[in-house]
Amino acid sequence: MSNAARTKHISKFISLVLRHAPETIGIELDAQGWVDVGVLLECAGRHGEAITREELDTVVSTSDKQRFAFSEDRRCIRANQGHSLAAVDLGLAPAEPPAVLYHGTTQRYLASIREEGLRPGARNHVHLSRDRGTGFAVGQRHGTPVVLTVDAAAMHSLGYQFYVSDNGVWLALEVPPRFITFPSQSP
C-alpha cells in the first residue's frame, strides 16, 4: 500500500472510531469526544489496525479537511465535528455566522430538502461552509453536486444557533426550507 493510500485508510478508520463507533475497538470517548492517543493506538492495534504515532501525526497534520485535533499537550485526540454519537458535546459556544453559508448536496436529495429542509441525519449537526467551493466539493463526493445557499443571518436573527468547529465548519441543528435558496436549474 502506498503512503498516500495508507494515510487515507488510517483517516477513514480514525473517522469511524472517533465520530461514530468507538466501541468497535473498545474505547470510550469523554464527554467532549477526546480519547488518550496511547489508548487509541493500543486498542486499534488489538483490533487489527496497527497504527504508529508518526502515522497518526501525519493523518492529523495533512488532512485537507482538518477532521481531527490533538489536545494542547498532544496526549489526546478527537474528531472536530461529524459525530453521530449523542453523548459527544464538542463544547462549542454559539457564534454569529456570516450572512450566508453554503451546503453541498446532490440532485437526488433536493426534493426532500425542499420539503423538510436540512436535517443532520445520523450526525449531530448540519454541516455548512463559508464558501461555495467547499460546498461543491462536499456535494461532488456523492454524485452531481448542487450547492444550496443558506440565509444564516435571517436564521440567527430569529434565534437559531450556529457553532463553528475548530476546523472552520459551521454547524446548525437544522435549516428549515424557508432559509434555503436552491439553484434555479435544480428540479
N, CA and C atoms as an extended XYZ file, in Angstrom:
561
Properties=species:S:1:pos:R:3:atomname:S:1:resname:S:1:resid:I:1 pbc="F F F"
N         0.854       -1.177        0.000 N   MET     1
C         0.000        0.000        0.000 CA  MET     1
C         0.901        1.242        0.000 C   MET     1
N         0.611        2.197       -0.871 N   SER     2
C         1.404        3.424       -0.929 CA  SER     2
C         1.192        4.243        0.340 C   SER     2
N         2.095        5.199        0.587 N   ASN     3
C         1.958        6.066        1.766 CA  ASN     3
C         0.645        6.842        1.737 C   ASN     3
N         0.283        7.358        0.552 N   ALA     4
C        -0.959        8.128        0.432 CA  ALA     4
C        -2.172        7.248        0.710 C   ALA     4
N        -2.155        6.035        0.183 N   ALA     5
C        -3.265        5.112        0.407 CA  ALA     5
C        -3.339        4.712        1.881 C   ALA     5
N        -2.188        4.505        2.489 N   ARG     6
C        -2.146        4.145        3.913 CA  ARG     6
C        -2.708        5.291        4.764 C   ARG     6
N        -2.298        6.521        4.467 N   THR     7
C        -2.783        7.683        5.203 CA  THR     7
C        -4.298        7.809        5.060 C   THR     7
N        -4.815        7.606        3.857 N   LYS     8
C        -6.258        7.681        3.624 CA  LYS     8
C        -6.986        6.581        4.397 C   LYS     8
N        -6.434        5.382        4.394 N   HIS     9
C        -7.029        4.262        5.122 CA  HIS     9
C        -7.101        4.572        6.620 C   HIS     9
N        -6.012        5.070        7.170 N   ILE    10
C        -5.983        5.406        8.596 CA  ILE    10
C        -6.990        6.506        8.902 C   ILE    10
N        -7.066        7.523        8.056 N   SER    11
C        -8.003        8.627        8.258 CA  SER    11
C        -9.441        8.119        8.303 C   SER    11
N        -9.800        7.249        7.384 N   LYS    12
C       -11.158        6.700        7.368 CA  LYS    12
C       -11.430        5.868        8.624 C   LYS    12
N       -10.438        5.072        9.023 N   PHE    13
C       -10.596        4.253       10.216 CA  PHE    13
C       -10.768        5.130       11.462 C   PHE    13
N        -9.918        6.140       11.595 N   ILE    14
C        -9.990        7.028       12.759 CA  ILE    14
C       -11.307        7.814       12.742 C   ILE    14
N       -11.786        8.199       11.563 N   SER    15
C       -13.085        8.877       11.459 CA  SER    15
C       -14.198        7.983       11.987 C   SER    15
N       -14.194        6.738       11.576 N   LEU    16
C       -15.208        5.800       12.053 CA  LEU    16
C       -15.170        5.702       13.572 C   LEU    16
N       -13.982        5.508       14.118 N   VAL    17
C       -13.845        5.289       15.554 CA  VAL    17
C       -14.171        6.545       16.362 C   VAL    17
N       -13.655        7.700       15.950 N   LEU    18
C       -13.826        8.920       16.744 CA  LEU    18
C       -15.152        9.639       16.495 C   LEU    18
N       -15.807        9.357       15.383 N   ARG    19
C       -17.053       10.063       15.082 CA  ARG    19
C       -18.295        9.208       15.294 C   ARG    19
N       -18.157        7.896       15.100 N   HIS    20
C       -19.357        7.074       15.059 CA  HIS    20
C       -19.353        5.821       15.941 C   HIS    20
N       -18.237        5.126       16.040 N   ALA    21
C       -18.273        3.805       16.675 CA  ALA    21
C       -17.009        3.496       17.475 C   ALA    21
N       -16.762        4.228       18.544 N   PRO    22
C       -15.568        3.937       19.344 CA  PRO    22
C       -15.585        2.525       19.923 C   PRO    22
N       -16.774        2.001       20.129 N   GLU    23
C       -16.893        0.666       20.716 CA  GLU    23
C       -16.335       -0.430       19.814 C   GLU    23
N       -16.170       -0.152       18.522 N   THR    24
C       -15.643       -1.184       17.620 CA  THR    24
C       -14.233       -1.606       17.995 C   THR    24
N       -13.500       -0.720       18.670 N   ILE    25
C       -12.157       -1.110       19.132 CA  ILE    25
C       -12.057       -1.047       20.654 C   ILE    25
N       -13.186       -0.891       21.315 N   GLY    26
C       -13.208       -0.951       22.767 CA  GLY    26
C       -12.723        0.283       23.490 C   GLY    26
N       -12.919        1.463       22.878 N   ILE    27
C       -12.544        2.700       23.574 CA  ILE    27
C       -13.796        3.473       23.944 C   ILE    27
N       -13.638        4.384       24.884 N   GLU    28
C       -14.699        5.304       25.261 CA  GLU    28
C       -14.186        6.720       25.102 C   GLU    28
N       -14.988        7.552       24.490 N   LEU    29
C       -14.655        8.966       24.357 CA  LEU    29
C       -15.177        9.693       25.582 C   LEU    29
N       -14.487       10.763       25.998 N   ASP    30
C       -15.036       11.548       27.098 CA  ASP    30
C       -16.182       12.413       26.556 C   ASP    30
N       -16.775       13.213       27.403 N   ALA    31
C       -17.964       13.986       27.030 CA  ALA    31
C       -17.712       14.954       25.872 C   ALA    31
N       -16.471       15.369       25.677 N   GLN    32
C       -16.135       16.279       24.573 CA  GLN    32
C       -15.530       15.542       23.380 C   GLN    32
N       -15.552       14.223       23.404 N   GLY    33
C       -15.080       13.438       22.269 CA  GLY    33
C       -13.600       13.087       22.299 C   GLY    33
N       -12.892       13.388       23.378 N   TRP    34
C       -11.456       13.132       23.466 CA  TRP    34
C       -11.178       11.695       23.913 C   TRP    34
N       -10.058       11.154       23.440 N   VAL    35
C        -9.537        9.876       23.909 CA  VAL    35
C        -8.013        9.994       23.956 C   VAL    35
N        -7.415        9.337       24.911 N   ASP    36
C        -5.961        9.316       25.040 CA  ASP    36
C        -5.364        8.662       23.793 C   ASP    36
N        -4.349        9.287       23.211 N   VAL    37
C        -3.721        8.782       21.990 CA  VAL    37
C        -3.167        7.375       22.202 C   VAL    37
N        -2.508        7.147       23.331 N   GLY    38
C        -1.953        5.824       23.609 CA  GLY    38
C        -3.025        4.748       23.650 C   GLY    38
N        -4.149        5.069       24.267 N   VAL    39
C        -5.264        4.120       24.339 CA  VAL    39
C        -5.800        3.848       22.935 C   VAL    39
N        -5.985        4.896       22.146 N   LEU    40
C        -6.464        4.739       20.770 CA  LEU    40
C        -5.544        3.815       19.979 C   LEU    40
N        -4.244        4.084       20.021 N   LEU    41
C        -3.296        3.289       19.242 CA  LEU    41
C        -3.239        1.844       19.729 C   LEU    41
N        -3.248        1.662       21.035 N   GLU    42
C        -3.207        0.307       21.596 CA  GLU    42
C        -4.455       -0.492       21.212 C   GLU    42
N        -5.616        0.105       21.381 N   CYS    43
C        -6.862       -0.596       21.064 CA  CYS    43
C        -7.013       -0.837       19.562 C   CYS    43
N        -6.584        0.111       18.751 N   ALA    44
C        -6.626       -0.086       17.299 CA  ALA    44
C        -5.759       -1.292       16.923 C   ALA    44
N        -4.559       -1.371       17.499 N   GLY    45
C        -3.659       -2.488       17.221 CA  GLY    45
C        -4.255       -3.821       17.629 C   GLY    45
N        -4.901       -3.857       18.775 N   ARG    46
C        -5.527       -5.099       19.244 CA  ARG    46
C        -6.675       -5.537       18.348 C   ARG    46
N        -7.221       -4.610       17.573 N   HIS    47
C        -8.337       -4.927       16.680 CA  HIS    47
C        -7.912       -4.941       15.210 C   HIS    47
N        -6.625       -5.211       14.978 N   GLY    48
C        -6.136       -5.415       13.614 CA  GLY    48
C        -5.756       -4.175       12.841 C   GLY    48
N        -5.696       -3.028       13.475 N   GLU    49
C        -5.321       -1.774       12.797 CA  GLU    49
C        -4.111       -1.169       13.492 C   GLU    49
N        -2.964       -1.754       13.292 N   ALA    50
C        -1.732       -1.244       13.903 CA  ALA    50
C        -1.379        0.100       13.266 C   ALA    50
N        -1.352        1.132       14.091 N   ILE    51
C        -1.055        2.497       13.635 CA  ILE    51
C         0.046        3.033       14.535 C   ILE    51
N         1.068        3.641       13.933 N   THR    52
C         2.133        4.245       14.725 CA  THR    52
C         1.755        5.679       15.083 C   THR    52
N         2.413        6.212       16.081 N   ARG    53
C         2.174        7.619       16.459 CA  ARG    53
C         2.547        8.527       15.296 C   ARG    53
N         3.609        8.188       14.588 N   GLU    54
C         4.036        9.006       13.445 CA  GLU    54
C         2.959        9.005       12.354 C   GLU    54
N         2.352        7.843       12.091 N   GLU    55
C         1.284        7.783       11.089 CA  GLU    55
C         0.087        8.621       11.543 C   GLU    55
N        -0.259        8.544       12.825 N   LEU    56
C        -1.367        9.335       13.342 CA  LEU    56
C        -1.063       10.827       13.220 C   LEU    56
N         0.162       11.218       13.556 N   ASP    57
C         0.564       12.627       13.420 CA  ASP    57
C         0.408       13.094       11.971 C   ASP    57
N         0.799       12.241       11.032 N   THR    58
C         0.690       12.579        9.610 CA  THR    58
C        -0.769       12.760        9.204 C   THR    58
N        -1.634       11.848        9.650 N   VAL    59
C        -3.058       11.946        9.324 CA  VAL    59
C        -3.635       13.265        9.839 C   VAL    59
N        -3.316       13.604       11.076 N   VAL    60
C        -3.863       14.831       11.670 CA  VAL    60
C        -3.315       16.065       10.963 C   VAL    60
N        -2.020       16.092       10.683 N   SER    61
C        -1.413       17.298       10.109 CA  SER    61
C        -1.675       17.473        8.619 C   SER    61
N        -1.966       16.398        7.891 N   THR    62
C        -2.127       16.517        6.442 CA  THR    62
C        -3.569       16.428        5.973 C   THR    62
N        -4.509       16.230        6.883 N   SER    63
C        -5.911       16.116        6.483 CA  SER    63
C        -6.370       17.417        5.830 C   SER    63
N        -6.816       17.321        4.589 N   ASP    64
C        -7.265       18.519        3.876 CA  ASP    64
C        -8.458       19.181        4.565 C   ASP    64
N        -9.231       18.408        5.284 N   LYS    65
C       -10.400       18.960        5.969 CA  LYS    65
C       -10.162       19.158        7.456 C   LYS    65
N        -8.957       18.882        7.913 N   GLN    66
C        -8.621       19.037        9.336 CA  GLN    66
C        -9.697       18.393       10.209 C   GLN    66
N        -9.947       17.113        9.941 N   ARG    67
C       -11.003       16.379       10.648 CA  ARG    67
C       -10.693       16.123       12.116 C   ARG    67
N        -9.420       16.119       12.479 N   PHE    68
C        -9.022       15.730       13.826 CA  PHE    68
C        -8.192       16.820       14.481 C   PHE    68
N        -8.164       16.776       15.819 N   ALA    69
C        -7.354       17.733       16.568 CA  ALA    69
C        -6.724       17.015       17.757 C   ALA    69
N        -5.502       17.404       18.057 N   PHE    70
C        -4.847       16.967       19.277 CA  PHE    70
C        -5.132       18.000       20.364 C   PHE    70
N        -5.153       17.537       21.607 N   SER    71
C        -5.248       18.459       22.736 CA  SER    71
C        -3.963       19.280       22.782 C   SER    71
N        -3.964       20.348       23.557 N   GLU    72
C        -2.782       21.219       23.626 CA  GLU    72
C        -1.520       20.458       23.990 C   GLU    72
N        -1.641       19.469       24.891 N   ASP    73
C        -0.456       18.693       25.290 CA  ASP    73
C        -0.194       17.512       24.351 C   ASP    73
N        -1.028       17.361       23.314 N   ARG    74
C        -0.904       16.328       22.281 CA  ARG    74
C        -1.070       14.913       22.827 C   ARG    74
N        -1.644       14.783       24.014 N   ARG    75
C        -1.849       13.459       24.607 CA  ARG    75
C        -3.207       12.869       24.239 C   ARG    75
N        -4.128       13.709       23.799 N   CYS    76
C        -5.468       13.247       23.441 CA  CYS    76
C        -5.808       13.693       22.030 C   CYS    76
N        -6.772       13.012       21.428 N   ILE    77
C        -7.215       13.315       20.062 CA  ILE    77
C        -8.738       13.233       20.020 C   ILE    77
N        -9.348       14.016       19.118 N   ARG    78
C       -10.776       13.919       18.863 CA  ARG    78
C       -11.061       14.340       17.425 C   ARG    78
N       -12.254       13.990       16.969 N   ALA    79
C       -12.743       14.478       15.681 CA  ALA    79
C       -13.293       15.884       15.903 C   ALA    79
N       -13.078       16.777       14.935 N   ASN    80
C       -13.527       18.159       15.085 CA  ASN    80
C       -15.032       18.334       14.956 C   ASN    80
N       -15.686       17.473       14.186 N   GLN    81
C       -17.138       17.501       14.036 CA  GLN    81
C       -17.548       16.261       13.270 C   GLN    81
N       -18.842       16.109       13.029 N   GLY    82
C       -19.339       14.987       12.245 CA  GLY    82
C       -19.772       13.797       13.065 C   GLY    82
N       -19.882       13.989       14.357 N   HIS    83
C       -20.247       12.882       15.236 CA  HIS    83
C       -21.701       12.459       15.052 C   HIS    83
N       -21.905       11.160       15.174 N   SER    84
C       -23.267       10.641       15.257 CA  SER    84
C       -23.563       10.190       16.681 C   SER    84
N       -22.606       10.362       17.563 N   LEU    85
C       -22.747        9.960       18.961 CA  LEU    85
C       -23.415       11.081       19.747 C   LEU    85
N       -24.597       10.812       20.270 N   ALA    86
C       -25.342       11.838       21.002 CA  ALA    86
C       -24.603       12.281       22.265 C   ALA    86
N       -23.790       11.409       22.827 N   ALA    87
C       -23.116       11.713       24.092 CA  ALA    87
C       -21.954       12.687       23.931 C   ALA    87
N       -21.534       12.984       22.706 N   VAL    88
C       -20.398       13.878       22.496 CA  VAL    88
C       -20.876       15.310       22.348 C   VAL    88
N       -20.352       16.183       23.209 N   ASP    89
C       -20.609       17.615       23.148 CA  ASP    89
C       -19.257       18.280       22.953 C   ASP    89
N       -19.025       18.833       21.793 N   LEU    90
C       -17.723       19.425       21.483 CA  LEU    90
C       -17.426       20.668       22.306 C   LEU    90
N       -18.391       21.142       23.063 N   GLY    91
C       -18.166       22.305       23.907 CA  GLY    91
C       -18.027       23.592       23.120 C   GLY    91
N       -18.650       23.648       21.966 N   LEU    92
C       -18.560       24.843       21.134 CA  LEU    92
C       -19.569       25.883       21.602 C   LEU    92
N       -19.121       27.109       21.695 N   ALA    93
C       -20.013       28.208       22.078 CA  ALA    93
C       -20.779       28.674       20.848 C   ALA    93
N       -22.021       29.103       21.026 N   PRO    94
C       -22.753       29.670       19.891 CA  PRO    94
C       -21.954       30.837       19.294 C   PRO    94
N       -22.026       30.958       17.983 N   ALA    95
C       -21.279       32.001       17.278 CA  ALA    95
C       -22.183       32.676       16.256 C   ALA    95
N       -21.915       33.943       16.001 N   GLU    96
C       -22.670       34.654       14.971 CA  GLU    96
C       -22.119       34.249       13.609 C   GLU    96
N       -22.974       33.701       12.753 N   PRO    97
C       -22.495       33.224       11.458 CA  PRO    97
C       -22.334       34.369       10.460 C   PRO    97
N       -21.614       34.110        9.381 N   PRO    98
C       -21.625       35.073        8.279 CA  PRO    98
C       -23.059       35.166        7.726 C   PRO    98
N       -23.344       36.174        6.968 N   ALA    99
C       -24.702       36.381        6.446 CA  ALA    99
C       -25.187       35.184        5.639 C   ALA    99
N       -24.280       34.576        4.892 N   VAL   100
C       -24.642       33.471        4.009 CA  VAL   100
C       -23.691       32.307        4.255 C   VAL   100
N       -24.250       31.110        4.298 N   LEU   101
C       -23.458       29.883        4.365 CA  LEU   101
C       -23.916       28.967        3.240 C   LEU   101
N       -23.154       27.933        2.966 N   TYR   102
C       -23.444       27.037        1.852 CA  TYR   102
C       -23.491       25.589        2.322 C   TYR   102
N       -24.276       24.792        1.608 N   HIS   103
C       -24.369       23.366        1.893 CA  HIS   103
C       -24.296       22.609        0.579 C   HIS   103
N       -23.360       21.686        0.494 N   GLY   104
C       -23.226       20.866       -0.699 CA  GLY   104
C       -24.023       19.588       -0.582 C   GLY   104
N       -24.747       19.261       -1.633 N   THR   105
C       -25.543       18.035       -1.672 CA  THR   105
C       -25.582       17.546       -3.113 C   THR   105
N       -26.503       16.636       -3.413 N   THR   106
C       -26.666       16.147       -4.782 CA  THR   106
C       -28.130       16.277       -5.192 C   THR   106
N       -28.356       16.159       -6.489 N   GLN   107
C       -29.705       16.282       -7.054 CA  GLN   107
C       -30.712       15.364       -6.371 C   GLN   107
N       -30.291       14.147       -6.045 N   ARG   108
C       -31.246       13.160       -5.534 CA  ARG   108
C       -31.867       13.552       -4.185 C   ARG   108
N       -31.254       14.485       -3.457 N   TYR   109
C       -31.791       14.876       -2.153 CA  TYR   109
C       -32.618       16.158       -2.193 C   TYR   109
N       -32.687       16.810       -3.346 N   LEU   110
C       -33.335       18.123       -3.409 CA  LEU   110
C       -34.813       18.103       -3.047 C   LEU   110
N       -35.541       17.100       -3.490 N   ALA   111
C       -36.977       17.064       -3.193 CA  ALA   111
C       -37.223       17.009       -1.688 C   ALA   111
N       -36.487       16.159       -0.981 N   SER   112
C       -36.703       16.066        0.467 CA  SER   112
C       -36.204       17.321        1.179 C   SER   112
N       -35.146       17.942        0.675 N   ILE   113
C       -34.653       19.178        1.292 CA  ILE   113
C       -35.664       20.307        1.095 C   ILE   113
N       -36.280       20.379       -0.084 N   ARG   114
C       -37.315       21.397       -0.322 CA  ARG   114
C       -38.479       21.235        0.657 C   ARG   114
N       -38.787       20.002        0.995 N   GLU   115
C       -39.910       19.727        1.885 CA  GLU   115
C       -39.539       19.846        3.363 C   GLU   115
N       -38.400       19.267        3.752 N   GLU   116
C       -38.033       19.171        5.162 CA  GLU   116
C       -36.909       20.102        5.593 C   GLU   116
N       -36.210       20.699        4.644 N   GLY   117
C       -35.028       21.484        4.974 CA  GLY   117
C       -33.830       20.577        5.182 C   GLY   117
N       -32.791       21.132        5.752 N   LEU   118
C       -31.580       20.351        6.019 CA  LEU   118
C       -31.663       19.803        7.434 C   LEU   118
N       -31.502       18.518        7.555 N   ARG   119
C       -31.521       17.808        8.835 CA  ARG   119
C       -30.171       17.126        9.013 C   ARG   119
N       -29.747       16.916       10.240 N   PRO   120
C       -28.431       16.295       10.447 CA  PRO   120
C       -28.362       14.818       10.100 C   PRO   120
N       -29.489       14.175        9.904 N   GLY   121
C       -29.475       12.747        9.604 CA  GLY   121
C       -28.867       11.987       10.772 C   GLY   121
N       -27.855       11.188       10.501 N   ALA   122
C       -27.213       10.389       11.551 CA  ALA   122
C       -26.229       11.216       12.376 C   ALA   122
N       -25.901       12.402       11.915 N   ARG   123
C       -24.958       13.260       12.637 CA  ARG   123
C       -25.685       14.118       13.663 C   ARG   123
N       -24.905       14.808       14.465 N   ASN   124
C       -25.488       15.692       15.473 CA  ASN   124
C       -25.840       17.067       14.923 C   ASN   124
N       -25.217       17.464       13.811 N   HIS   125
C       -25.425       18.795       13.244 CA  HIS   125
C       -25.447       18.746       11.714 C   HIS   125
N       -26.069       19.758       11.141 N   VAL   126
C       -25.963       20.015        9.704 CA  VAL   126
C       -24.636       20.733        9.494 C   VAL   126
N       -23.883       20.334        8.484 N   HIS   127
C       -22.589       20.953        8.194 CA  HIS   127
C       -22.748       21.985        7.084 C   HIS   127
N       -22.204       23.170        7.335 N   LEU   128
C       -22.277       24.282        6.392 CA  LEU   128
C       -20.881       24.859        6.197 C   LEU   128
N       -20.681       25.527        5.069 N   SER   129
C       -19.367       26.123        4.816 CA  SER   129
C       -19.501       27.599        4.479 C   SER   129
N       -18.399       28.307        4.641 N   ARG   130
C       -18.358       29.746        4.337 CA  ARG   130
C       -18.293       30.020        2.848 C   ARG   130
N       -17.833       29.028        2.082 N   ASP   131
C       -17.639       29.300        0.652 CA  ASP   131
C       -18.313       28.243       -0.218 C   ASP   131
N       -18.710       28.687       -1.359 N   ARG   132
C       -19.401       27.841       -2.333 CA  ARG   132
C       -18.512       26.686       -2.800 C   ARG   132
N       -17.220       26.921       -2.929 N   GLY   133
C       -16.305       25.885       -3.411 CA  GLY   133
C       -16.261       24.668       -2.504 C   GLY   133
N       -16.267       24.909       -1.201 N   THR   134
C       -16.274       23.787       -0.258 CA  THR   134
C       -17.586       23.027       -0.376 C   THR   134
N       -18.688       23.743       -0.485 N   GLY   135
C       -19.987       23.092       -0.669 CA  GLY   135
C       -20.006       22.237       -1.925 C   GLY   135
N       -19.416       22.742       -2.995 N   PHE   136
C       -19.338       21.997       -4.254 CA  PHE   136
C       -18.531       20.713       -4.058 C   PHE   136
N       -17.389       20.824       -3.390 N   ALA   137
C       -16.532       19.652       -3.159 CA  ALA   137
C       -17.252       18.594       -2.323 C   ALA   137
N       -18.010       19.035       -1.323 N   VAL   138
C       -18.763       18.086       -0.488 CA  VAL   138
C       -19.821       17.379       -1.325 C   VAL   138
N       -20.588       18.127       -2.100 N   GLY   139
C       -21.633       17.532       -2.935 CA  GLY   139
C       -21.073       16.592       -3.974 C   GLY   139
N       -19.913       16.907       -4.493 N   GLN   140
C       -19.283       16.124       -5.548 CA  GLN   140
C       -18.898       14.719       -5.083 C   GLN   140
N       -18.685       14.546       -3.788 N   ARG   141
C       -18.310       13.231       -3.266 CA  ARG   141
C       -19.426       12.211       -3.442 C   ARG   141
N       -20.657       12.675       -3.624 N   HIS   142
C       -21.800       11.764       -3.629 CA  HIS   142
C       -22.596       11.768       -4.929 C   HIS   142
N       -22.104       12.454       -5.951 N   GLY   143
C       -22.817       12.499       -7.222 CA  GLY   143
C       -22.692       13.872       -7.854 C   GLY   143
N       -23.683       14.230       -8.661 N   THR   144
C       -23.687       15.542       -9.304 CA  THR   144
C       -23.943       16.595       -8.229 C   THR   144
N       -22.971       17.489       -8.010 N   PRO   145
C       -23.103       18.431       -6.893 CA  PRO   145
C       -24.101       19.552       -7.138 C   PRO   145
N       -24.762       19.923       -6.053 N   VAL   146
C       -25.654       21.075       -6.020 CA  VAL   146
C       -25.278       21.851       -4.766 C   VAL   146
N       -25.088       23.150       -4.908 N   VAL   147
C       -24.747       23.977       -3.753 CA  VAL   147
C       -25.951       24.841       -3.384 C   VAL   147
N       -26.391       24.670       -2.144 N   LEU   148
C       -27.519       25.430       -1.625 CA  LEU   148
C       -26.997       26.618       -0.828 C   LEU   148
N       -27.706       27.724       -0.897 N   THR   149
C       -27.344       28.925       -0.151 CA  THR   149
C       -28.278       29.046        1.051 C   THR   149
N       -27.679       29.254        2.217 N   VAL   150
C       -28.438       29.338        3.462 CA  VAL   150
C       -28.381       30.772        3.980 C   VAL   150
N       -29.532       31.345        4.242 N   ASP   151
C       -29.621       32.697        4.801 CA  ASP   151
C       -29.375       32.609        6.309 C   ASP   151
N       -28.113       32.504        6.666 N   ALA   152
C       -27.720       32.332        8.068 CA  ALA   152
C       -28.055       33.563        8.903 C   ALA   152
N       -27.948       34.739        8.315 N   ALA   153
C       -28.253       35.966        9.058 CA  ALA   153
C       -29.716       35.980        9.498 C   ALA   153
N       -30.621       35.614        8.598 N   ALA   154
C       -32.049       35.585        8.941 CA  ALA   154
C       -32.322       34.527       10.004 C   ALA   154
N       -31.708       33.370        9.860 N   MET   155
C       -31.894       32.318       10.868 CA  MET   155
C       -31.410       32.791       12.236 C   MET   155
N       -30.210       33.364       12.244 N   HIS   156
C       -29.613       33.818       13.506 CA  HIS   156
C       -30.479       34.895       14.152 C   HIS   156
N       -31.018       35.798       13.347 N   SER   157
C       -31.851       36.880       13.896 CA  SER   157
C       -33.129       36.346       14.541 C   SER   157
N       -33.537       35.136       14.147 N   LEU   158
C       -34.734       34.524       14.720 CA  LEU   158
C       -34.403       33.543       15.855 C   LEU   158
N       -33.139       33.515       16.254 N   GLY   159
C       -32.772       32.710       17.408 CA  GLY   159
C       -32.163       31.354       17.119 C   GLY   159
N       -32.010       30.990       15.867 N   TYR   160
C       -31.346       29.731       15.550 CA  TYR   160
C       -29.868       29.863       15.921 C   TYR   160
N       -29.329       28.820       16.508 N   GLN   161
C       -27.938       28.880       16.946 CA  GLN   161
C       -27.008       28.211       15.939 C   GLN   161
N       -25.843       28.803       15.815 N   PHE   162
C       -24.783       28.283       14.963 CA  PHE   162
C       -23.538       28.094       15.809 C   PHE   162
N       -22.711       27.175       15.375 N   TYR   163
C       -21.438       26.893       16.035 CA  TYR   163
C       -20.403       26.747       14.936 C   TYR   163
N       -19.173       27.019       15.268 N   VAL   164
C       -18.103       26.813       14.291 CA  VAL   164
C       -17.077       25.885       14.931 C   VAL   164
N       -16.760       24.799       14.231 N   SER   165
C       -15.806       23.822       14.760 CA  SER   165
C       -14.384       24.348       14.606 C   SER   165
N       -13.466       23.659       15.239 N   ASP   166
C       -12.068       24.088       15.209 CA  ASP   166
C       -11.491       24.157       13.798 C   ASP   166
N       -12.053       23.401       12.873 N   ASN   167
C       -11.542       23.421       11.501 CA  ASN   167
C       -12.383       24.289       10.567 C   ASN   167
N       -13.245       25.124       11.139 N   GLY   168
C       -13.965       26.113       10.334 CA  GLY   168
C       -15.277       25.661        9.736 C   GLY   168
N       -15.737       24.465       10.056 N   VAL   169
C       -17.034       24.010        9.563 CA  VAL   169
C       -18.121       24.618       10.452 C   VAL   169
N       -19.114       25.230        9.812 N   TRP   170
C       -20.233       25.811       10.555 CA  TRP   170
C       -21.267       24.725       10.790 C   TRP   170
N       -21.851       24.727       11.984 N   LEU   171
C       -22.782       23.683       12.399 CA  LEU   171
C       -24.095       24.310       12.847 C   LEU   171
N       -25.195       23.643       12.505 N   ALA   172
C       -26.530       24.049       12.953 CA  ALA   172
C       -27.327       22.782       13.240 C   ALA   172
N       -28.304       22.906       14.113 N   LEU   173
C       -29.136       21.737       14.419 CA  LEU   173
C       -30.061       21.381       13.265 C   LEU   173
N       -30.455       22.401       12.506 N   GLU   174
C       -31.342       22.219       11.352 CA  GLU   174
C       -31.310       23.488       10.516 C   GLU   174
N       -31.798       23.382        9.285 N   VAL   175
C       -32.018       24.558        8.445 CA  VAL   175
C       -33.378       24.373        7.782 C   VAL   175
N       -34.397       25.088        8.262 N   PRO   176
C       -35.725       24.981        7.643 CA  PRO   176
C       -35.694       25.432        6.175 C   PRO   176
N       -36.587       24.888        5.367 N   PRO   177
C       -36.566       25.181        3.924 CA  PRO   177
C       -36.682       26.667        3.580 C   PRO   177
N       -37.383       27.443        4.400 N   ARG   178
C       -37.583       28.861        4.070 CA  ARG   178
C       -36.287       29.669        4.078 C   ARG   178
N       -35.221       29.119        4.652 N   PHE   179
C       -33.940       29.817        4.693 CA  PHE   179
C       -32.974       29.335        3.611 C   PHE   179
N       -33.435       28.456        2.748 N   ILE   180
C       -32.571       27.863        1.718 CA  ILE   180
C       -32.932       28.407        0.355 C   ILE   180
N       -31.918       28.835       -0.394 N   THR   181
C       -32.105       29.227       -1.791 CA  THR   181
C       -31.533       28.106       -2.637 C   THR   181
N       -32.374       27.588       -3.523 N   PHE   182
C       -31.984       26.499       -4.403 CA  PHE   182
C       -31.531       27.076       -5.744 C   PHE   182
N       -30.540       26.473       -6.374 N   PRO   183
C       -30.131       26.960       -7.696 CA  PRO   183
C       -31.312       26.889       -8.659 C   PRO   183
N       -31.408       27.845       -9.556 N   SER   184
C       -32.568       27.928      -10.460 CA  SER   184
C       -32.668       26.729      -11.382 C   SER   184
N       -31.548       26.068      -11.703 N   GLN   185
C       -31.601       24.943      -12.617 CA  GLN   185
C       -31.951       23.626      -11.937 C   GLN   185
N       -32.072       23.595      -10.620 N   SER   186
C       -32.379       22.336       -9.942 CA  SER   186
C       -33.870       22.065       -9.982 C   SER   186
N       -34.252       20.784      -10.003 N   PRO   187
C       -35.666       20.426      -10.111 CA  PRO   187
C       -36.466       20.800       -8.886 C   PRO   187
